[in-house]
Coordinates of C-alpha atoms in Angstrom, one line a residue:
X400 CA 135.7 48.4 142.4
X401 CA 134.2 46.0 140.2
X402 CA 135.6 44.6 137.2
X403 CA 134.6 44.6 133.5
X404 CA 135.0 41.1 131.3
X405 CA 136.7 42.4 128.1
X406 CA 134.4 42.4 125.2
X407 CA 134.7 39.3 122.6
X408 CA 135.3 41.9 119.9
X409 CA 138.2 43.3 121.2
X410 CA 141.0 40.9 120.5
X411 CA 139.3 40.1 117.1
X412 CA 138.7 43.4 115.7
X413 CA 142.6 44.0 116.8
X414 CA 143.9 41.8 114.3
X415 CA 145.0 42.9 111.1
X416 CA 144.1 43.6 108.1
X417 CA 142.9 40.6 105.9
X418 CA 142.8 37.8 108.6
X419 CA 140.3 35.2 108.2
X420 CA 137.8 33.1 110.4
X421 CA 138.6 30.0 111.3
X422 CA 138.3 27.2 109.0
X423 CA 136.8 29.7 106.1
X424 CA 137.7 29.7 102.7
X425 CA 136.8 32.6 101.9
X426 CA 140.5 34.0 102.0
X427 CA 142.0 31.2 100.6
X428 CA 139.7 31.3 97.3
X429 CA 140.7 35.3 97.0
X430 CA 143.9 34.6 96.9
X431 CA 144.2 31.8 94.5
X432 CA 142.1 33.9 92.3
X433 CA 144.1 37.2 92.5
X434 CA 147.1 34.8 92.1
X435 CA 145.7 33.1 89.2
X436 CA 145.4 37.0 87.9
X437 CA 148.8 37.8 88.7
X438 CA 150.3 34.3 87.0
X439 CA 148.4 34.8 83.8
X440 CA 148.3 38.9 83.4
X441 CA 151.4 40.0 84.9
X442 CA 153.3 37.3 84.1
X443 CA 152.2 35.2 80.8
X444 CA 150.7 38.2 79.1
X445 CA 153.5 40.7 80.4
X446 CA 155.5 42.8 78.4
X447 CA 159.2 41.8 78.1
X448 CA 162.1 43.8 78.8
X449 CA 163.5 45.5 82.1
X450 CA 161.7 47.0 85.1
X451 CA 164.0 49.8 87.0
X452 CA 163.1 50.6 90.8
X453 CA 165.5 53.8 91.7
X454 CA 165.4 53.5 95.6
X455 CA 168.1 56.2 96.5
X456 CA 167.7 59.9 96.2
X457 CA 170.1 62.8 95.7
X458 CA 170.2 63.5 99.1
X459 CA 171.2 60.0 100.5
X460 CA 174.2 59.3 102.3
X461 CA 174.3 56.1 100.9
X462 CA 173.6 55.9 97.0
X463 CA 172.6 52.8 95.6
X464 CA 172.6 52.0 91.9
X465 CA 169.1 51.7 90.6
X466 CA 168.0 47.9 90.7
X467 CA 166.8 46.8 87.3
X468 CA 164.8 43.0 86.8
X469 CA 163.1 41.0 84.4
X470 CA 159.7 42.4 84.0
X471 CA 158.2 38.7 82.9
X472 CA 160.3 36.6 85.1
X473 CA 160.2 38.4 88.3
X474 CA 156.1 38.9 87.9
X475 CA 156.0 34.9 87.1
X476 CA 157.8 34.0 90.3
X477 CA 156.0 37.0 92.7
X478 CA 152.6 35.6 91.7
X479 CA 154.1 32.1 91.9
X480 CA 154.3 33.3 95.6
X481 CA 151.0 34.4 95.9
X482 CA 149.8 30.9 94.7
X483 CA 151.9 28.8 97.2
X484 CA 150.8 31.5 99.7
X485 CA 146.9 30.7 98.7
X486 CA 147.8 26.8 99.0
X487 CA 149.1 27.4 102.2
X488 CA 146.4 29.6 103.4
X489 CA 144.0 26.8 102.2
X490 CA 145.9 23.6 104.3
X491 CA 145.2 25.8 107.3
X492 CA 141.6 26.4 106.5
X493 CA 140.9 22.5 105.4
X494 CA 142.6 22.0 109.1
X495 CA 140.5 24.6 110.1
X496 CA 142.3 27.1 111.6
X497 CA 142.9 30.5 110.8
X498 CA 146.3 31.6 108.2
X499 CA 148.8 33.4 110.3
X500 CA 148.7 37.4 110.2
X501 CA 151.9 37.6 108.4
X502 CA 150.0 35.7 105.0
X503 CA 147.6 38.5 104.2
X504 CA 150.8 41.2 104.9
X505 CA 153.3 39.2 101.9
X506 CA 150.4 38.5 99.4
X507 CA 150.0 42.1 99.4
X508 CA 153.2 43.0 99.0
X509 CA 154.2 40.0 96.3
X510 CA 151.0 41.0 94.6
X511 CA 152.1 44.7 94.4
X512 CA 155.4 44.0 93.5
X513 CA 154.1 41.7 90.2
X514 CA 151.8 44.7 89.3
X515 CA 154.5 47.5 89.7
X516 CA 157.1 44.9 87.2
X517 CA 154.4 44.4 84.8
X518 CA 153.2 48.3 84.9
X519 CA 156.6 49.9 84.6
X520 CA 158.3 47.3 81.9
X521 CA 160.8 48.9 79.5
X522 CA 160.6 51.9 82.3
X523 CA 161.8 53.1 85.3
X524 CA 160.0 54.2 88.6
X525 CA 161.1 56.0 91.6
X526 CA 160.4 53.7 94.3
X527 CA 161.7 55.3 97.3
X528 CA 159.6 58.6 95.8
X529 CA 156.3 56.3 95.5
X530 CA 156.7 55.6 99.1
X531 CA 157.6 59.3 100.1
X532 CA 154.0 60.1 98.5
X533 CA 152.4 57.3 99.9
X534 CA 152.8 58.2 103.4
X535 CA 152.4 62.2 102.5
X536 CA 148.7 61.4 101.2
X537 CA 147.9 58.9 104.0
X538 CA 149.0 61.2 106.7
X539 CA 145.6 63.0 107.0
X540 CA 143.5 59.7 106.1
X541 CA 145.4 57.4 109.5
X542 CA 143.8 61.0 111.5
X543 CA 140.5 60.7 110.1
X544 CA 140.6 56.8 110.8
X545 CA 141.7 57.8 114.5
X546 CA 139.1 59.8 114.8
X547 CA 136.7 57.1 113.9
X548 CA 138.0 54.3 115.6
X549 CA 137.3 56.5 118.5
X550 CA 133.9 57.5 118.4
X551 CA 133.0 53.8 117.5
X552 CA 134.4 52.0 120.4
X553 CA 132.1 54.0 122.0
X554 CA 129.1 53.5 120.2
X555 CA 129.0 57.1 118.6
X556 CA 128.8 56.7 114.6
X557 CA 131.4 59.8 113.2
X558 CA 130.2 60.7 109.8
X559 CA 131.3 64.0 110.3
X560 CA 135.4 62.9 109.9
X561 CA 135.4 65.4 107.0
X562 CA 134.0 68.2 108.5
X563 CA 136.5 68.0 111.6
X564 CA 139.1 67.4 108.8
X565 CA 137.8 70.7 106.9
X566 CA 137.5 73.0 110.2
X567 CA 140.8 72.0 111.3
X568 CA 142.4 72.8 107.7
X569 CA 140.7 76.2 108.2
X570 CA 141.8 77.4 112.0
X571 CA 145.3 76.0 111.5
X572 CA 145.5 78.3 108.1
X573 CA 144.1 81.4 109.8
X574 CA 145.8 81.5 113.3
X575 CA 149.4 80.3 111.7
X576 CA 148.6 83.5 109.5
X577 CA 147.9 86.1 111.8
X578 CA 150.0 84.7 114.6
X579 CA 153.0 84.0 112.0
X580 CA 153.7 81.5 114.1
X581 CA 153.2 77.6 112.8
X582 CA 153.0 76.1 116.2
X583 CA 149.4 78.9 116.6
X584 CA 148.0 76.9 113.8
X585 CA 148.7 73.2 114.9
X586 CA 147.4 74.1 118.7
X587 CA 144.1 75.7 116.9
X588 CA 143.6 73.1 114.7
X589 CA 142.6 70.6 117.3
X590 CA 140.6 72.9 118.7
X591 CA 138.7 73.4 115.9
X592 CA 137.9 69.8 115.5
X593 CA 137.0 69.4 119.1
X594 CA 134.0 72.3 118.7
X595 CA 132.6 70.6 115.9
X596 CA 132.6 67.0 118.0
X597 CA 130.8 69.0 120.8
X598 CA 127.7 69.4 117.9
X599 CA 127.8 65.8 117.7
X600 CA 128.3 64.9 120.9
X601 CA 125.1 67.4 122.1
X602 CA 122.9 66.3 119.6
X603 CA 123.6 62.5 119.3
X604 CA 124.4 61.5 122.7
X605 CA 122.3 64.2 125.3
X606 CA 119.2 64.8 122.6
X607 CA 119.5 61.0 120.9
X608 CA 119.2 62.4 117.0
X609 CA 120.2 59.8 114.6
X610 CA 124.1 60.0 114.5
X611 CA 124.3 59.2 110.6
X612 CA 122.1 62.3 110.0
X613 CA 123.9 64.5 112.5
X614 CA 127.4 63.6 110.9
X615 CA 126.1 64.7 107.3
X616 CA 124.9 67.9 108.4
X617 CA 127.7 68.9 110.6
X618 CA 129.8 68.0 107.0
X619 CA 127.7 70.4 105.1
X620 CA 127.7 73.0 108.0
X621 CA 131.5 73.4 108.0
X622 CA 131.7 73.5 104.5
X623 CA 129.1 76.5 104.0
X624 CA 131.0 78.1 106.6
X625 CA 134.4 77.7 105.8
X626 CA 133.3 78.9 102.5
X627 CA 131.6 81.8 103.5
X628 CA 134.2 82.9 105.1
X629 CA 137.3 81.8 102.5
X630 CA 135.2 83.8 99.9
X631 CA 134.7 87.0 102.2
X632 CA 137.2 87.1 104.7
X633 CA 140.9 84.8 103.4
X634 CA 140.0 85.9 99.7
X635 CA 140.2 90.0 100.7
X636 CA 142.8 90.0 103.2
X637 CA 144.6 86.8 101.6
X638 CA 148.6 88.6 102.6
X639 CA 147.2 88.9 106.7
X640 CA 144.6 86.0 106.9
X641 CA 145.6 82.9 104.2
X642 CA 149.5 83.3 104.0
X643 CA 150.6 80.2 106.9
X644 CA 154.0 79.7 107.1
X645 CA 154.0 75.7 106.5
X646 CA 156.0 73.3 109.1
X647 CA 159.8 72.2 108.3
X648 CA 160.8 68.8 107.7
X649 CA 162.9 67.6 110.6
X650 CA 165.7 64.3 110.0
X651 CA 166.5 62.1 112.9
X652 CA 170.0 62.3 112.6
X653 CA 171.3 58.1 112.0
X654 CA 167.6 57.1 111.4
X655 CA 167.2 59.3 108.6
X656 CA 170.3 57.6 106.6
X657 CA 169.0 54.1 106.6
X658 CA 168.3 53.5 102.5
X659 CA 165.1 53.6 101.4
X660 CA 163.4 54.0 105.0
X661 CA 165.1 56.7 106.1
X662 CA 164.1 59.3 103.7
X663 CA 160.3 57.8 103.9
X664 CA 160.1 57.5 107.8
X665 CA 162.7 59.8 109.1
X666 CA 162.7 63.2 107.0
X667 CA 159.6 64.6 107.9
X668 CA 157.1 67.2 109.7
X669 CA 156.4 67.7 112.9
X670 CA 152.8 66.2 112.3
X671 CA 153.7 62.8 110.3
X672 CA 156.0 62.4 113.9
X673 CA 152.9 63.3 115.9
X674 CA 150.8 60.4 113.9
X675 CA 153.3 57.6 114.2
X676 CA 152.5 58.4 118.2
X677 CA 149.0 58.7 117.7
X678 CA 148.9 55.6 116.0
X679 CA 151.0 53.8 118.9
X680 CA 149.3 54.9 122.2
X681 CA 145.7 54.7 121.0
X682 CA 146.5 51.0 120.4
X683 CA 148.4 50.8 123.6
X684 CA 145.4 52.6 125.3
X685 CA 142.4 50.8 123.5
X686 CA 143.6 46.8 124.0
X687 CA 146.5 47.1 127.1
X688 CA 144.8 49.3 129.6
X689 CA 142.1 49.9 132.1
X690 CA 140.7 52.8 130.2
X691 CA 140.6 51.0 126.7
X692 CA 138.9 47.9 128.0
X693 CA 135.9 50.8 129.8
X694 CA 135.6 52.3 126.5
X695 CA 135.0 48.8 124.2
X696 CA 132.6 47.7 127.4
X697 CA 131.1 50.3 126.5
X698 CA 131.0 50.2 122.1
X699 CA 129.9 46.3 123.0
X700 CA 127.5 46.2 125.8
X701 CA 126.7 49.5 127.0
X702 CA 124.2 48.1 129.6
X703 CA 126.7 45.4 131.2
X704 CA 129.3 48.7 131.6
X705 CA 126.8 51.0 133.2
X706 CA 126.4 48.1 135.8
X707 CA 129.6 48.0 137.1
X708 CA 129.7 52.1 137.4
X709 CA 131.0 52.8 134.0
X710 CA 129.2 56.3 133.1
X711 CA 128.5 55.4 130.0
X712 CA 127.5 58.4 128.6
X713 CA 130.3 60.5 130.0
X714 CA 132.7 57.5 128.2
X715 CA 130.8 58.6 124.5
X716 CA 131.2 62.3 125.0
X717 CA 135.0 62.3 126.4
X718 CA 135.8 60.2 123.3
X719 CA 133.9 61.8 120.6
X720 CA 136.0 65.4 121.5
X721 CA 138.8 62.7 121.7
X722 CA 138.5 61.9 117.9
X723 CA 137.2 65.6 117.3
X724 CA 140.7 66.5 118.8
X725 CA 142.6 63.9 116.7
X726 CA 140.6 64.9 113.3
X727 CA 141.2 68.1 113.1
X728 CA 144.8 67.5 114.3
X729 CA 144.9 65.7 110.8
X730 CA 143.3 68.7 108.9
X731 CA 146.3 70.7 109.6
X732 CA 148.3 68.6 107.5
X733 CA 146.2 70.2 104.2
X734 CA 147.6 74.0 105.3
X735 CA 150.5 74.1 108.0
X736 CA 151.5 70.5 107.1
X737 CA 151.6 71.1 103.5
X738 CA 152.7 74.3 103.1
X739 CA 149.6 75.4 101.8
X740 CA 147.1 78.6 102.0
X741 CA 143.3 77.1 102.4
X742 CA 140.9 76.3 99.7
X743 CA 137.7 76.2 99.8
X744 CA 136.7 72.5 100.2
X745 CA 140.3 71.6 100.2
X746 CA 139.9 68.0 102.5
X747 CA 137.9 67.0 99.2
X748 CA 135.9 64.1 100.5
X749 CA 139.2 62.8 102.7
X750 CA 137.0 62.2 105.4
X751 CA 134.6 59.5 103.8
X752 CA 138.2 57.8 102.5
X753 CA 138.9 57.9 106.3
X754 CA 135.8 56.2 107.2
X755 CA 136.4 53.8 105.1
X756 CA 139.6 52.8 105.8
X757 CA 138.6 52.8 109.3
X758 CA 136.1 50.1 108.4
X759 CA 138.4 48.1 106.2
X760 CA 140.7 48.7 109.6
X761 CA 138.6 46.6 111.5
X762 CA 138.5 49.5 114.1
X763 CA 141.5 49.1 115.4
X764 CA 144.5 52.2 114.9
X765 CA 147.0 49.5 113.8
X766 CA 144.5 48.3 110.9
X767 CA 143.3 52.2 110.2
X768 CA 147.0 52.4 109.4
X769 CA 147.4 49.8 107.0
X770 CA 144.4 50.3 105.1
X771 CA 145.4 54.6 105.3
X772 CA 148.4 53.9 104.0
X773 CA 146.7 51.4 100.8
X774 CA 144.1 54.0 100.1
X775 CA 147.8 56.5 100.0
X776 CA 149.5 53.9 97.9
X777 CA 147.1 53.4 95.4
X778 CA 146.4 57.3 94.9
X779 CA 150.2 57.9 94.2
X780 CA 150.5 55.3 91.7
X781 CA 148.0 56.5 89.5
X782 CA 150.1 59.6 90.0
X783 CA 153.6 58.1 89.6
X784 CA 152.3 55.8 86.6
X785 CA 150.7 58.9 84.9
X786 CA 154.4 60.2 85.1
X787 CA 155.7 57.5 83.6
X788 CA 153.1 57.7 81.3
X789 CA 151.7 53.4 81.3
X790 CA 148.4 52.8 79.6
X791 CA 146.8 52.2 82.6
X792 CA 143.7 54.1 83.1
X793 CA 143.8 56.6 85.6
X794 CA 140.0 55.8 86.7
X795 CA 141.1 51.9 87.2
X796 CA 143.6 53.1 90.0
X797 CA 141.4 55.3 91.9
X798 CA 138.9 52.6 92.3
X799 CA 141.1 50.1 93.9
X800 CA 141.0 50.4 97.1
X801 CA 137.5 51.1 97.1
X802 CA 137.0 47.9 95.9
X803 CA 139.2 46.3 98.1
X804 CA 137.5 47.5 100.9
X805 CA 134.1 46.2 99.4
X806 CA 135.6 42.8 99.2
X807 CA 137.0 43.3 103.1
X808 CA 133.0 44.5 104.0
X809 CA 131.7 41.3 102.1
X810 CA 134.2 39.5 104.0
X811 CA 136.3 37.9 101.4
X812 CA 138.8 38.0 103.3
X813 CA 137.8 38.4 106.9
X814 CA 134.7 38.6 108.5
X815 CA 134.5 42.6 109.2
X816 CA 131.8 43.3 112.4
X817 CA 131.4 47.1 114.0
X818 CA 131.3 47.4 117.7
X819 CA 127.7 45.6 119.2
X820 CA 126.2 49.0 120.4
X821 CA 127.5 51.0 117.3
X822 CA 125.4 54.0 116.5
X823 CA 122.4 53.2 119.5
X824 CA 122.1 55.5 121.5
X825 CA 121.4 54.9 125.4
X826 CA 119.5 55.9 128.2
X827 CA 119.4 54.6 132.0
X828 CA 116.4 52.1 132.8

């Protein structure tokens, strides 16, 4: 059998998030200028008084007291941080080589940290609660990404995340009902994604329509549909037909304890469980095995593949159900996973989110988690800070990682390049 040289991409596109070229400053000068922000905002301009993170809740084995710090002080010395972390980043690019991964991952963090201290003075915050809803709003988004990264590696451009997202909300709502049984709903929800991949599988891949066109259809298909029948079938027999039963939270018994982490990781559904697995073995399967390196031959050089006996084809269409599968797997989460009856046009534009964070991801499921779980973050802040009732305004939050992922498409901080072949379609010579 012959053998396939892996694609350049592959290791590249597998980094994560917010790693930079070689020798580029582009990262460097972002970060001196967000720390810069962070010195002078945060910190200078600050409000004085105390910032309060509770991080145990009333269910914890362990309590511990709620920490209180400096608002000024501690946002001075966190974008400090971020400033020696930008000089640092800076001597590697003058030298140029790249900043280690682990640079990009504690800027984040010491630049969240110096907002959330400047944001909450003279208040308190529940922080292990901020990560609880973190993770609950990314849990759909890291499916969506999946799904994506899936379809890409292939070649095959999945506009129609939200639509897989939508149908799968929809099935797992209406078998879970009439079965009674929650386990109906998450088998039928995959299922449900999977027949609206076969569309566009059919039509991109065997009849070569323009994928990007395809995927916006398919979105507005499901959503007349679902709609349809929300309004005249789940609205009139709501008791028999819109009535799941929703999935319990189950605690790994020692794991579950651990403060702070355990109640965030450990004290959850059956699906959060099922996407810390997904998120594992598609990264296991797409850059350690024989299958994985097939399918980016293929996203990259679809010709090259096809030489060496790779159907390439056959490749797109198995992975495109793949991510159908996986999507619609993720739209469960809005009705079973929840513990909520479906509404019409529930997903509410989660899919496009997905796709983006797919791209700010790099297309790889490690990245598509990281930049799920920002998109998650920044949504329950404006939430948690409405709470607490700051004068931040509510519009400023939403927009954040939107513009973080324009800065990671400009490259700011990392060049950011799709799969070679992504969104060609091919045909045998």
């Amino acid at each position: 059998m012959s053998t396939v040289t892996a694609p350049t991409q592959g290791a590249a596109s597998q980094g994560a998030v917010g790693g930079s070229t070689p020798g580029s400053w582009k990262a460097p000068i972002t970060y001196g200028v967000l720390g810069l922000f962070a010195l002078v905002v945060f910190g200078l301009l600050g409000q004085p008084g105390s910032s309060t993170f509770s991080v145990s809740t009333r269910t914890d084995l362990f309590q511990i007291s709620p920490i209180g710090v400096p608002s000024r002080l501690t946002a001075i010395v966190l974008a400090l941080v971020c400033l020696g972390l930008a000089a640092f980043a800076a001597l590697r690019a003058r030298e140029g080589r790249r900043a280690p991964g682990w640079v990009a991952g504690t800027f984040a963090a010491a630049f969240v940290l110096a907002f959330l201290t400047w944001a909450v003075a003279g208040e308190s915050i529940p922080f292990t609660g901020l990560l609880q809803g973190t993770l609950f709003l990314a849990v759909p988004l890291v499916f969506g990404a999946l799904s994506g990264v899936m379809c890409e590696r292939v070649g095959v451009i999945n506009i129609a995340i939200e639509g897989q997202l939508l149908a799968g909300a929809f099935l797992a709502a209406v078998a879970a009902s009439l079965s009674g049984n929650v386990y109906a709903g998450l088998v039928a929800a995959p299922i449900a994604g999977v027949l609206v991949a076969l569309l566009l599988a059919v039509f991109t891949i065997t009849y070569a329509v323009n994928q990007i066109i395809v995927g916006v259809v398919l979105n507005v298909l499901v959503v007349g549909v679902t709609g349809f029948l929300y309004s005249t079938v789940l609205t009139a027999n709501a008791s028999s037909w819109n009535q799941p039963p929703g999935l319990q939270r189950i605690a790994i018994p020692l794991l579950s304890e651990i403060p702070v982490l355990g109640p965030v990781l450990f004290r959850q559904n059956l699906i959060v469980y099922l996407m810390y697995a997904a998120v594992i073995v598609a990264n296991i399967a797409l850059f350690h095995s024989k299958w994985g390196l097939r399918v980016r031959a293929v996203g990259e050089h679809p010709r090259a593949a096809d030489t060496v006996g790779i159907k390439v084809n056959v490749t797109r269409f198995k992975n495109v159900l793949l991510g159908g599968a996986i999507a619609g797997l993720g739209g469960a989460f809005f009705t079973i996973g929840a513990g909520l009856a479906f509404g019409k046009e529930m997903t509410a534009g989660k899919g496009y989110i997905a796709l983006a964070a797919m791209i700010f991801g790099r297309w790889s499921p490690k990245g598509a988690l990281g930049a799920a779980l920002l998109f998650g973050f920044a949504e329950q802040l404006r939430i948690s800070l409405g709470i607490v009732g700051t004068g931040i305004p509510s519009q400023f939050m939403l927009m954040t990682p939107y513009l973080v992922t324009i800065f990671a498409v400009a490259g700011l901080v990392g060049r950011v390049r799709p799969p070679a072949a992504n969104g060609t379609h091919y045909a045998k010579s």
